[in-house]
Amino acid sequence: MMKKSKYCLLLLLAISLTGCFSNQQLNKSTRLIGDWTLKGGVYIPGVTKHKPKLTINADMKVSGFTGCNQFKGRLIAADGSFTLPVVSRRICLPELVTQEENMLNVLRSATSIEVINNTLVIDSGNKFLVFEKTNAR
């Protein structure tokens, strides 16, 4: 009888902890959703239509603009990594090529993603991207 009650107690504890973890993951994912503009990104009026940006949807699909090309992919919120299978290929000015390469490299090798206030920080270990929230979805 004692073993059975201990087992039930452990099971209840495990279920409650799992619920807390799931809520934390859900809360983190919810904060990632929205439109983000790259802070300090190169934007050349008349050459680029938009500032470099990243959009994260509720289903964790991502899309964005590097300053020259569009990209689409998916965010794996649990480990902060991205898959970017689709990138358009336009000819870009050298400063935009550099920005695009840096941006895509950080996204592809991201090791963590954090939201602090209205700032999204994507870290790849040796480089990081900082985005500012541009809307409240």
XYZ file of C-alpha atoms in Angstrom:
137
model
C 0.000 0.000 0.000
C 2.843 2.399 0.875
C 4.621 1.707 -2.420
C 1.439 2.402 -4.342
C 0.916 5.791 -2.665
C 4.567 6.775 -3.249
C 4.205 5.801 -6.894
C 1.029 7.905 -7.216
C 2.707 10.854 -5.537
C 5.715 10.634 -7.889
C 3.406 10.340 -10.884
C 1.445 13.446 -9.836
C 4.682 15.363 -9.274
C 5.989 14.357 -12.711
C 2.743 15.403 -14.392
C 2.715 18.793 -12.663
C 6.363 19.466 -13.571
C 5.709 18.485 -17.181
C 2.801 20.936 -17.253
C 5.008 23.748 -15.941
C 7.682 23.010 -18.543
C 5.121 22.951 -21.347
C 3.656 26.288 -20.219
C 7.140 27.849 -20.125
C 7.872 26.608 -23.653
C 4.474 27.835 -24.849
C 5.028 31.248 -23.238
C 8.484 31.529 -24.854
C 7.087 30.593 -28.274
C 4.261 33.111 -27.936
C 6.724 35.929 -27.219
C 8.650 35.085 -30.418
C 5.607 35.592 -32.658
C 5.520 38.819 -34.647
C 7.429 41.059 -36.995
C 11.009 41.978 -36.111
C 13.297 44.556 -37.760
C 17.077 44.063 -37.727
C 18.637 46.711 -35.501
C 21.458 48.504 -37.289
C 20.767 46.720 -40.563
C 21.883 48.241 -43.869
C 18.952 49.899 -45.617
C 19.528 51.901 -48.809
C 16.475 53.986 -49.795
C 15.744 53.619 -53.495
C 17.677 50.328 -53.649
C 16.021 48.240 -50.939
C 12.259 48.313 -50.470
C 12.332 47.371 -46.785
C 14.657 47.195 -43.828
C 16.031 43.721 -43.047
C 13.361 41.857 -41.099
C 12.156 38.564 -39.698
C 8.562 37.411 -39.212
C 7.723 34.502 -36.899
C 4.215 33.052 -37.185
C 2.255 31.108 -34.557
C 3.102 27.819 -36.336
C 6.830 28.754 -36.044
C 7.168 29.340 -39.788
C 9.587 32.172 -40.447
C 10.047 34.528 -43.364
C 12.155 37.565 -43.824
C 14.179 39.949 -45.884
C 17.976 40.248 -45.721
C 18.154 43.651 -47.394
C 18.406 42.007 -50.802
C 16.723 38.592 -50.813
C 13.659 37.006 -49.236
C 13.889 33.829 -47.143
C 11.484 31.293 -45.643
C 11.937 28.503 -43.183
C 11.016 27.214 -39.769
C 12.021 27.931 -36.167
C 12.517 25.082 -33.737
C 11.766 27.033 -30.548
C 12.828 24.238 -28.184
C 16.491 24.533 -29.157
C 16.516 27.974 -30.802
C 17.527 26.734 -34.244
C 16.249 27.610 -37.710
C 15.859 25.726 -40.951
C 16.004 28.027 -43.969
C 15.360 25.947 -47.062
C 14.216 28.778 -49.342
C 16.239 31.907 -50.183
C 15.656 33.984 -53.309
C 18.765 34.858 -55.370
C 18.880 38.457 -56.575
C 22.079 40.266 -57.436
C 22.953 42.551 -54.517
C 25.264 45.446 -53.754
C 28.434 44.340 -51.876
C 27.327 45.779 -48.506
C 24.007 43.970 -48.827
C 25.738 40.713 -49.781
C 27.842 40.918 -46.607
C 24.783 41.677 -44.478
C 22.823 38.832 -46.085
C 25.623 36.294 -45.585
C 26.032 37.304 -41.928
C 22.299 37.247 -41.267
C 21.698 33.851 -42.896
C 24.800 32.314 -41.279
C 23.639 33.352 -37.798
C 20.109 32.076 -38.441
C 21.376 28.746 -39.804
C 23.793 28.182 -36.916
C 21.708 29.694 -34.086
C 22.280 28.154 -30.678
C 19.817 30.300 -28.720
C 16.980 32.719 -29.243
C 15.719 35.064 -26.531
C 13.174 37.840 -26.192
C 14.133 40.592 -23.774
C 11.480 43.319 -23.559
C 10.761 44.070 -27.241
C 14.142 42.842 -28.460
C 14.817 39.485 -30.108
C 18.405 38.226 -29.768
C 19.549 35.317 -31.936
C 22.963 33.969 -30.936
C 25.143 31.573 -32.923
C 28.017 31.432 -30.452
C 30.431 33.842 -32.109
C 27.936 36.236 -33.771
C 24.454 37.440 -32.950
C 21.542 39.343 -34.470
C 19.410 41.870 -32.597
C 15.887 42.597 -33.825
C 13.352 45.121 -32.544
C 9.649 44.298 -32.395
C 7.763 46.196 -35.100
C 4.232 45.130 -34.166
C 2.280 43.546 -31.361
C 0.636 40.406 -32.768
